[in-house]
XYZ file of C-alpha atoms in Angstrom:
518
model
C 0.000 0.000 0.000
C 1.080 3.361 -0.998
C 2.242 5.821 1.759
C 1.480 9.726 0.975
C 5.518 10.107 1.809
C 6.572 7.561 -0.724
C 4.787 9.142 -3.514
C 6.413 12.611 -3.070
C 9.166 12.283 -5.394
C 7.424 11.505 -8.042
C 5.971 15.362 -7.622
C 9.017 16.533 -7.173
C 9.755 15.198 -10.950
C 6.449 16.382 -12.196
C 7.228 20.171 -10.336
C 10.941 19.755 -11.998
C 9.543 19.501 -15.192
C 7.108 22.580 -14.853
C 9.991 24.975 -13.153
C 10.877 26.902 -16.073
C 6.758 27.633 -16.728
C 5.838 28.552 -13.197
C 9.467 31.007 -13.351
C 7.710 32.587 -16.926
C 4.403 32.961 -14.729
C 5.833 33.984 -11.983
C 8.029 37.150 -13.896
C 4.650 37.849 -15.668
C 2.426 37.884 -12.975
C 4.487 40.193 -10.830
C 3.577 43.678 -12.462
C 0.281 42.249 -10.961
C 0.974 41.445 -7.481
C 0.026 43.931 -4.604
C 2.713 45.444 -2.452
C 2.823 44.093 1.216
C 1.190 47.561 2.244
C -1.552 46.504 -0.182
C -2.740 43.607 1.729
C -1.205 40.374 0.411
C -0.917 37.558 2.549
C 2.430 36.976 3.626
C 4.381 33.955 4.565
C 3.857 32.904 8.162
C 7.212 33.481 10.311
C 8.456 30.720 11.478
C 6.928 28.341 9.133
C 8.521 26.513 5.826
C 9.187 28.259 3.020
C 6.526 28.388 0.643
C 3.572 27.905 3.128
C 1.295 31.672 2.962
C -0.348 32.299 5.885
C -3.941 31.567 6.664
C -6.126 34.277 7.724
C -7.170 33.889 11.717
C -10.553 33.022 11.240
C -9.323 29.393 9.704
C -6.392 28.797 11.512
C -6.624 24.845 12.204
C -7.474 23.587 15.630
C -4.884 21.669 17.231
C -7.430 18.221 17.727
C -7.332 18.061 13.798
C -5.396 15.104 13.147
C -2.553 15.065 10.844
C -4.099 12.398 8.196
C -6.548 15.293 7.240
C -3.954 17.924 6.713
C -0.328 18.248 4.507
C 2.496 17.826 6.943
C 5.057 19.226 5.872
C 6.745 21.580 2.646
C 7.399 18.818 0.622
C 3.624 17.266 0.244
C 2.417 20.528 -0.598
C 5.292 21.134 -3.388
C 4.386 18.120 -5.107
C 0.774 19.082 -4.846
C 1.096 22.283 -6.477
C 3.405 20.993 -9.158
C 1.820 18.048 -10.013
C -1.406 20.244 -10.301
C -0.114 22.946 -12.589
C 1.661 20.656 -14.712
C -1.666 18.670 -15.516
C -3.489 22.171 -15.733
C -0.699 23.656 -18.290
C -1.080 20.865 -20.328
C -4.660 19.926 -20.235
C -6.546 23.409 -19.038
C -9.541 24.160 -21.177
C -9.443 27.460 -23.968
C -12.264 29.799 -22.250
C -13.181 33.209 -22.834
C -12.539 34.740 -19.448
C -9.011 32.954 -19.031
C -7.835 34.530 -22.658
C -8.565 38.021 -20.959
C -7.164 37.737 -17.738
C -3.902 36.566 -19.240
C -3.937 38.844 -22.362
C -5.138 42.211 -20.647
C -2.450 44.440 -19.546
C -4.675 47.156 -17.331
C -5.349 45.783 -14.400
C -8.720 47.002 -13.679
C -9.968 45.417 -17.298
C -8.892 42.405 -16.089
C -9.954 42.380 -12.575
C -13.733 42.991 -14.043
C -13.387 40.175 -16.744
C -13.023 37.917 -13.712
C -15.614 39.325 -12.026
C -18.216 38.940 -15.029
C -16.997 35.423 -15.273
C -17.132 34.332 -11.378
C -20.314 35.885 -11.357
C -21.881 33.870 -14.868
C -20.391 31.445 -13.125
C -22.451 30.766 -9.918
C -24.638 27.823 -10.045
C -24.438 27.831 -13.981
C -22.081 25.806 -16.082
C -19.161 26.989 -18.216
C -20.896 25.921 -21.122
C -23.779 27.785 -20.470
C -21.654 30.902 -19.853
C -19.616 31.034 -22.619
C -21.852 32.527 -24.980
C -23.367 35.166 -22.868
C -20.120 36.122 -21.464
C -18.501 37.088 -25.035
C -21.235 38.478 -25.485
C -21.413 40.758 -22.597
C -17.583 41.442 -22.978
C -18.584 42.681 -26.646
C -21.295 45.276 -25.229
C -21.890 45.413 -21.646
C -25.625 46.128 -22.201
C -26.352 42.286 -23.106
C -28.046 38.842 -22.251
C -28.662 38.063 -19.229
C -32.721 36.976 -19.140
C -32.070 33.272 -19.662
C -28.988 32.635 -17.794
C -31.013 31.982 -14.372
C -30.334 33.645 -11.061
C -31.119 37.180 -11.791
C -29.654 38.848 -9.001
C -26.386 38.233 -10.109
C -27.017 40.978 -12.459
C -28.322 43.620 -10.719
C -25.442 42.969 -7.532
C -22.869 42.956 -10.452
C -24.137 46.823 -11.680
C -24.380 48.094 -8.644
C -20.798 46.798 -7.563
C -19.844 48.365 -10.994
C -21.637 51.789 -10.422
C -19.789 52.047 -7.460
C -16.316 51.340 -8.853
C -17.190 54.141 -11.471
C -19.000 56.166 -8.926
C -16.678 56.106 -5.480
C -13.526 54.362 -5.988
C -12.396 56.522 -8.824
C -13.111 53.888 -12.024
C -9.962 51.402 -10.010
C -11.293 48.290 -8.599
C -9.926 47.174 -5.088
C -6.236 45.309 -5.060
C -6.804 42.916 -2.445
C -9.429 40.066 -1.490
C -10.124 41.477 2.039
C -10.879 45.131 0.214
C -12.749 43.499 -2.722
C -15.174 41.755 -0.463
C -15.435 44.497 1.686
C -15.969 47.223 -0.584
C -18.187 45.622 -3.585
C -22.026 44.717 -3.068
C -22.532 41.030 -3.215
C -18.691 39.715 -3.628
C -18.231 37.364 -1.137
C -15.227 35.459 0.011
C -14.973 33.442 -3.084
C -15.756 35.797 -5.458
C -12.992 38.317 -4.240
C -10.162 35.269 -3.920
C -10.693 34.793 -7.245
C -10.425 38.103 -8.681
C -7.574 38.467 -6.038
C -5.728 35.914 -7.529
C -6.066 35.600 -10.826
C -6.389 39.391 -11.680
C -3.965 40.806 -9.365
C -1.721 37.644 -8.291
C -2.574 37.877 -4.613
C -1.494 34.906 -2.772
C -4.827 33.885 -1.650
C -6.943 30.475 -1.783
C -10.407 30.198 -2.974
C -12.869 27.265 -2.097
C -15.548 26.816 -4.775
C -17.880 23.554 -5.034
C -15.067 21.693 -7.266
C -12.118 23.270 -4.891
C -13.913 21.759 -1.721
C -14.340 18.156 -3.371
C -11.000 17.963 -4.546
C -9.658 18.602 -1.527
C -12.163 16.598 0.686
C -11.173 13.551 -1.155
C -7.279 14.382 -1.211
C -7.734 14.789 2.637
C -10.109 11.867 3.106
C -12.910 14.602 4.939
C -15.998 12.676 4.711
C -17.898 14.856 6.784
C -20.385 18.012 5.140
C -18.569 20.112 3.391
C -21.297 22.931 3.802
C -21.124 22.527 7.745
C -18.892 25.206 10.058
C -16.025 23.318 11.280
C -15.454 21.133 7.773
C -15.799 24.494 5.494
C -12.844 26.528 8.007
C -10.860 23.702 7.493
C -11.062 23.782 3.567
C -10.510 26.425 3.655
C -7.728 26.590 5.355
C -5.740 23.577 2.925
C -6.551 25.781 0.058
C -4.703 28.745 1.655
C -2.360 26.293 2.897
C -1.800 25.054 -0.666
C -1.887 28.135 -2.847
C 1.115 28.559 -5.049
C 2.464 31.444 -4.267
C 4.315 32.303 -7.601
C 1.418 31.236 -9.595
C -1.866 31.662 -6.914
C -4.540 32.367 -9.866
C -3.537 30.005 -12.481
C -3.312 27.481 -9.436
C -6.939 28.162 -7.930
C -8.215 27.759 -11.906
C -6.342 24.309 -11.828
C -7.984 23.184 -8.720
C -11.461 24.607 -10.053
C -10.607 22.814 -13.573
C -9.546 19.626 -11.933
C -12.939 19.166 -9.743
C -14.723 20.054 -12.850
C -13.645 17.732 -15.201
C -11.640 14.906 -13.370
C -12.789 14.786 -10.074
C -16.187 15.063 -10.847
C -18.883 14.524 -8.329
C -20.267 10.403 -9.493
C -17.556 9.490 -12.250
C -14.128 10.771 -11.066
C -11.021 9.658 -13.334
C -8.968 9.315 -11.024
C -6.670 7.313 -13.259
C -6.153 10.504 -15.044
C -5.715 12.660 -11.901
C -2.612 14.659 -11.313
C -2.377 14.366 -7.676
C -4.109 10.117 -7.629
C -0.416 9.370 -5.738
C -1.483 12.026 -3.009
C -5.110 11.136 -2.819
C -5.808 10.009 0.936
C -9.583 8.571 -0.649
C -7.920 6.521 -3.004
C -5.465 5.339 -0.840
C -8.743 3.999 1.150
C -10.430 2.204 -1.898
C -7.131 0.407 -2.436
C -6.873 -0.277 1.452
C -10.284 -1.642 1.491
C -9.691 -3.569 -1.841
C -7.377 -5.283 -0.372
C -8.798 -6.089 2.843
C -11.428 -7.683 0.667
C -9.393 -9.644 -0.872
C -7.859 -10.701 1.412
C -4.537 -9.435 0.332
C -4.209 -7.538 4.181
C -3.417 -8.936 7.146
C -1.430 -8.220 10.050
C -0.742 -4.550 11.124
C -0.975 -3.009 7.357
C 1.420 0.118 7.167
C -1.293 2.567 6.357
C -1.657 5.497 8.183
C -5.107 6.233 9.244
C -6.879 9.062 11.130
C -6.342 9.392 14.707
C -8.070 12.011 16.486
C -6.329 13.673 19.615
C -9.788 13.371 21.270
C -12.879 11.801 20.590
C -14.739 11.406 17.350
C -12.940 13.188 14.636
C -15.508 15.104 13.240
C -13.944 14.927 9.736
C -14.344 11.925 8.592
C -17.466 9.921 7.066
C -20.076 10.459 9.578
C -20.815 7.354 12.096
C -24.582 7.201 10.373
C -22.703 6.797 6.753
C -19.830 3.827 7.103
C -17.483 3.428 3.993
C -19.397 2.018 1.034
C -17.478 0.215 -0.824
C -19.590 0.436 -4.362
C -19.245 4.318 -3.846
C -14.825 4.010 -3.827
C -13.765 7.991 -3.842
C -17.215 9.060 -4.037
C -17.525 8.067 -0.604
C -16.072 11.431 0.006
C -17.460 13.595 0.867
C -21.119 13.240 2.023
C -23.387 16.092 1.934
C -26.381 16.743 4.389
C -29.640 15.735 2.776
C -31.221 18.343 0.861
C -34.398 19.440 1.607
C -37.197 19.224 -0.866
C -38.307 22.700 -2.921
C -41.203 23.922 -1.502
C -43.885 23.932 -3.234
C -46.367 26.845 -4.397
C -48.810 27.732 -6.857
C -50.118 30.787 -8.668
C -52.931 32.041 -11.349
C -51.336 33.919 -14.377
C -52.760 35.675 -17.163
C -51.987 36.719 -20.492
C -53.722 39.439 -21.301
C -53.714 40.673 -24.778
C -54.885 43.123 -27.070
C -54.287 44.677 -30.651
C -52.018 46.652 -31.869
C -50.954 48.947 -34.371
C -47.572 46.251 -35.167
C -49.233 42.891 -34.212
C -50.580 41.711 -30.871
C -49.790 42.992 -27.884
C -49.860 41.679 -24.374
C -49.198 43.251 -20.735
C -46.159 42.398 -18.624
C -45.334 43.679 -15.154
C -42.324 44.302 -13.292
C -41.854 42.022 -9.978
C -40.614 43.601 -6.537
C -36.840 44.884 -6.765
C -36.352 41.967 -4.101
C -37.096 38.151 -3.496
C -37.657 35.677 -6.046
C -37.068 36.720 -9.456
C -36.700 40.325 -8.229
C -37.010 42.789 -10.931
C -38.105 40.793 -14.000
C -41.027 41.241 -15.671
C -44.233 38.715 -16.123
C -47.562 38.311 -16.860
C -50.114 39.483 -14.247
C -50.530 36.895 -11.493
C -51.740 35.945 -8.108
C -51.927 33.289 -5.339
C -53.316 30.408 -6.113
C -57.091 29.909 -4.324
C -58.700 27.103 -3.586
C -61.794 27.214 -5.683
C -62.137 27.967 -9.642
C -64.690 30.746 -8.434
C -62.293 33.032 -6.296
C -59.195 32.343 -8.623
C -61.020 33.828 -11.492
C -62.041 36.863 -9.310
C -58.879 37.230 -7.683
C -57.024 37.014 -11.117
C -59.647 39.495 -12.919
C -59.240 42.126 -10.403
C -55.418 41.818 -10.304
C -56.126 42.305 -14.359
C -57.993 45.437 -14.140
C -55.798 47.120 -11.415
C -53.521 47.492 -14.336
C -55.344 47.641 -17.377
C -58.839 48.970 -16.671
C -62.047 47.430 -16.306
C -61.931 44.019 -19.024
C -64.832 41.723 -19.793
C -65.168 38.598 -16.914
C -66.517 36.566 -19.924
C -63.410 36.085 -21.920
C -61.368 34.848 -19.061
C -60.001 31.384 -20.160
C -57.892 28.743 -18.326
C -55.586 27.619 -20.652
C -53.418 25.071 -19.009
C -50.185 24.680 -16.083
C -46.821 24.764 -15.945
C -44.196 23.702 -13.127
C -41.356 25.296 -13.000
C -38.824 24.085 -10.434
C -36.486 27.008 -9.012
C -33.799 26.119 -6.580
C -35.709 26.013 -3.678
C -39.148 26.711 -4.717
C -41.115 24.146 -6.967
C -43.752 26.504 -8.275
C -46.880 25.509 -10.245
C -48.873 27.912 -12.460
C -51.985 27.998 -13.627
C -52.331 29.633 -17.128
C -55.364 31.332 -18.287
C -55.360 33.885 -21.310
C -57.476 36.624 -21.910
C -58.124 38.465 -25.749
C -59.552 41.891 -25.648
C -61.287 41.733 -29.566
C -63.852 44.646 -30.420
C -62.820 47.035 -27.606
C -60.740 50.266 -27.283
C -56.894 49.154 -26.970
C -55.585 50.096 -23.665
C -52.922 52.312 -23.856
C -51.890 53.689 -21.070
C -50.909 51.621 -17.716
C -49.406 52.530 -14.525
C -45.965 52.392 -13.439
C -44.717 48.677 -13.318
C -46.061 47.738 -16.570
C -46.155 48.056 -20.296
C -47.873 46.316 -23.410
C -45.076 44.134 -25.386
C -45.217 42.661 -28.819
C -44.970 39.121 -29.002
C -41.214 40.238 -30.852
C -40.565 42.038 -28.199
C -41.854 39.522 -25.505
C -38.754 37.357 -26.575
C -36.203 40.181 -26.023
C -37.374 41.242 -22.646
C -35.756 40.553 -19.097
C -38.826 37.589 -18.535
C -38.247 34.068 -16.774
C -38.054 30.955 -18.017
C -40.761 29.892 -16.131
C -42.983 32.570 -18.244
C -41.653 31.492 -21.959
C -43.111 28.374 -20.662
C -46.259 29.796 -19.793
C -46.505 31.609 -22.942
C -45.632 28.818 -24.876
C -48.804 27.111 -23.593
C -51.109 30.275 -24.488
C -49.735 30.309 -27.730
C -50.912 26.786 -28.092
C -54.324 27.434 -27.464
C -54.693 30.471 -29.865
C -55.936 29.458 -34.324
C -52.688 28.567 -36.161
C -50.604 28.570 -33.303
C -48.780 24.930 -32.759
C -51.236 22.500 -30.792
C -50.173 19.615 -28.306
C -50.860 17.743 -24.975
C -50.215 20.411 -22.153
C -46.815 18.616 -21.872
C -45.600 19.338 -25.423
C -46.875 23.029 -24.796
C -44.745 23.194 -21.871
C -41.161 21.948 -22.924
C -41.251 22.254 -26.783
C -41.396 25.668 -28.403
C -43.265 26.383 -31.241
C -42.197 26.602 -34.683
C -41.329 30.216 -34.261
C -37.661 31.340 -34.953
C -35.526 31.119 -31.692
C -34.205 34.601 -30.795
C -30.392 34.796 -30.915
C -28.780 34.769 -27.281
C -27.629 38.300 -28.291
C -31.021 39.660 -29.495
C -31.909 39.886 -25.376
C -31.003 42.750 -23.995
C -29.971 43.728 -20.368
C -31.195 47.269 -20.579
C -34.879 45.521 -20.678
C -34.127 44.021 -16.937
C -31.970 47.131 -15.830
C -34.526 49.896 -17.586
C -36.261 50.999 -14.122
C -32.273 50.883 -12.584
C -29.951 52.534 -15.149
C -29.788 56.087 -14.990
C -28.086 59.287 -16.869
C -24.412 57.568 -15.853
C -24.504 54.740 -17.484
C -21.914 56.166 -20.022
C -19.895 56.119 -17.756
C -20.607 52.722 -16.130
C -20.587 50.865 -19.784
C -16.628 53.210 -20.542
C -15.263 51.588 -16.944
C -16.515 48.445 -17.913
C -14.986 47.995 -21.321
């Protein structure tokens, strides 16, 4: 059985190979780097060369034992060589990577990695790719579509205020970036620390923390108090400090594409000779086998005191079908809610085509800001939904004719907590006065138009099914009207505009907002 010691010269050969690279890096990434005055984190007196200094809040407690943590200099060397070896050979050509490494002024590059972290929450890279060139092309673009629409309006306002208060320069350091810009949090400013402005700084993202649970062997939560302080702490631990950006992308890249959450290859992993979880399949292989006996030399966990409450939980033993995947385990997660709602298209003619109402939602809370068709709660009889929905109607567009009030259908929509269900109904106004004037919050739309706008998903799906009930429309079950489109044209990604989600937000200085940006 391997021994993490016995493996470490084969990272010293791997880091060997690499030296003249991370030297290149290093000499081009130090224009970049923030003076000591600036904030960087600095190497801890006292401690091996090469080991940065973890911030207070993560120091590790002394009852951690040593089979969860790297010992000593020379396990974390061949960790970060063997790891930016792999990721100079094997890192994947994307958008926001080209202009971190190709932009010279630093605060162009600090917000392409800001743009890109941000895309990059709960969405994956090849989702983003599109709609970040895109945005990178002309600020004002895409983002109804991409999910999780706060992200855009925390990303202008941190923008505004970099144009507005901080003199068009973005903060130097992670401690200043999260501290200074609305909605960057700990990650968020690591990364731009690092890779923008070559602070020596770790970063724990979902990939980062499974990597290093299953190089560590920490089986426990990875969400939970105690487990995330000491993830982080490894990653600041492990940071290269000649290279800290292009090694937090490697660690990102590797838990994204090698040590993936239920297929890892770990044959093809980097750092396999340093992996503490696949030390433990092969242990358990061969106690299975047979193959073990005696007092095997494999070093284990042993807690100072107690239960070590890092490894798997005592409710989840080892399963051996699972191999690295044992690790980590995550709490349970709870169910989406679920709640319902009556919506309404309402439409009308129009001098270019049909037109139909939308509304803005509250500037907070689900979906905050985007617009939809009028909707309420959901009642419990067909009676008081109708009147509910018909008054909601009329508060915006006048009185309208009970008569014509049809229910058209449902769609679920699951969000990422919230598994909502709504009831679609559609109203025509034919052989009456077009409405055309509505109070604040809402507007009339043509259907064109309807596909440009800063609208849900969940409301192209309930659109979808009112288009299905209207003459020479596309017809279907209520499923097909849900998740296929009709045979209208898709819009291109960069036929949506921002400015449609941002128009009650943007004011006179956004000039200057979209010249910062650039």
């Amino acid at each position: 059985m391997r021994k993490p010691r016995a493996a470490v010269g084969s990272g010293h050969r791997k880091q060997a190979a690499s030296q003249e690279g991370r030297q290149k890096h290093a000499k081009n990434n130090s224009q970049a780097k923030p003076s000591a005055c600036d904030g960087m984190i600095a190497e801890c007196p006292g401690a091996p060369a090469g080991l940065a200094r973890q911030p207070e809040e993560v120091v590790l407690q002394a009852s951690v034992s040593s089979y969860h943590l790297f010992r000593d200099v020379a396990e974390v060397t061949a960790f970060r060589g063997s790891l930016l070896s792999w990721y100079d050979q094997e890192k994947r050509d994307l958008p926001w990577r080209r202009r971190a490494e190709d932009e010279m002024d630093l605060d162009r590059r600090a917000y392409a990695v800001w743009v890109s972290e941000v895309m990059l929450q709960q969405t994956q890279v090849a989702t983003v790719i599109n709609y970040y060139t895109g945005w990178m092309q002309e600020v004002n673009q895409l983002w109804a579509g991409l999910g999780y629409y706060s992200r855009g309006r925390r990303l202008q306002e941190g923008a505004r205020k970099v144009v507005e208060e901080l003199g068009g320069h973005m903060p130097r350091t992670a401690e200043t970036l999260q501290q200074l810009l609305p909605g960057v949090g700990r990650y968020t400013a690591g990364a731009i620390a690092s890779i923008a402005f070559g602070q020596a700084t770790g970063v724990v993202d979902g990939n980062v923390a499974r990597v290093l649970c299953r190089v560590r062997a920490i089986g426990a939560d990875p969400s939970s108090t105690l487990v995330s302080q000491q993830l982080w702490g490894l990653a600041q631990q492990l940071v290269d400090p000649a290279r800290p950006g292009d090694f937090n992308q490697a660690a990102m890249e590797l838990g994204a594409t090698v040590c993936t959450p239920q297929r890892p290859l770990c044959s093809q992993c980097p750092v396999e000779s340093l992996c503490r979880a696949r030390q433990r399949v092969e242990q358990e292989q061969l106690l299975a086998s047979g193959s073990l006996s005696g007092s095997p030399d494999v070093e284990e966990c042993a807690p100072n005191t107690g239960q070590c409450h890092l490894c798997l939980p005592p409710s989840e033993p080892w399963d051996q079908t699972l191999g690295v995947v044992n690790f980590p385990r995550k709490a349970s997660r709870k169910p989406p809610r679920e709640e319902s709602s009556a919506t309404c298209v309402l439409e009308q003619p129009g001098a270019l085509g049909a037109q139909i109402l939308l509304v803005q939602r509250p500037n907070s809370g689900l979906l905050a800001g985007l617009w939809e068709f009028p909707s309420v709660t959901w009642e419990p009889s067909e009676q008081l939904q109708r009147k509910a929905l018909l008054q909601e109607l009329q508060r915006w567009a006048g009185p309208l004719p009970a008569t014509h009030l049809r229910h058209l259908g449902e769609v679920v929509h699951t969000f990422s907590h919230i598994k909502l269900t709504y009831q679609v109904y559609g109203l025509a106004l034919e052989g009456q006065t077009p409405v055309t004037t509505v109070p604040p919050g809402a507007r009339w739309l043509t259907q064109e138009e309807f596909h440009t706008a800063a609208v849900s998903t969940a409301m192209k799906k309930v659109f979808r099914v009112y288009q299905g009930q209207q003459p020479g429309t596309c017809m279907g079950s209520k499923r097909s009207q849900v998740s296929s489109p009709c045979s209208r044209k898709k819009p291109r990604m960069g036929q949506q505009v921002l400015d449609n989600f941002f128009r009650s937000h943007i004011s006179t200085d956004a000039h200057s907002l979209n010249s910062a940006a650039q």
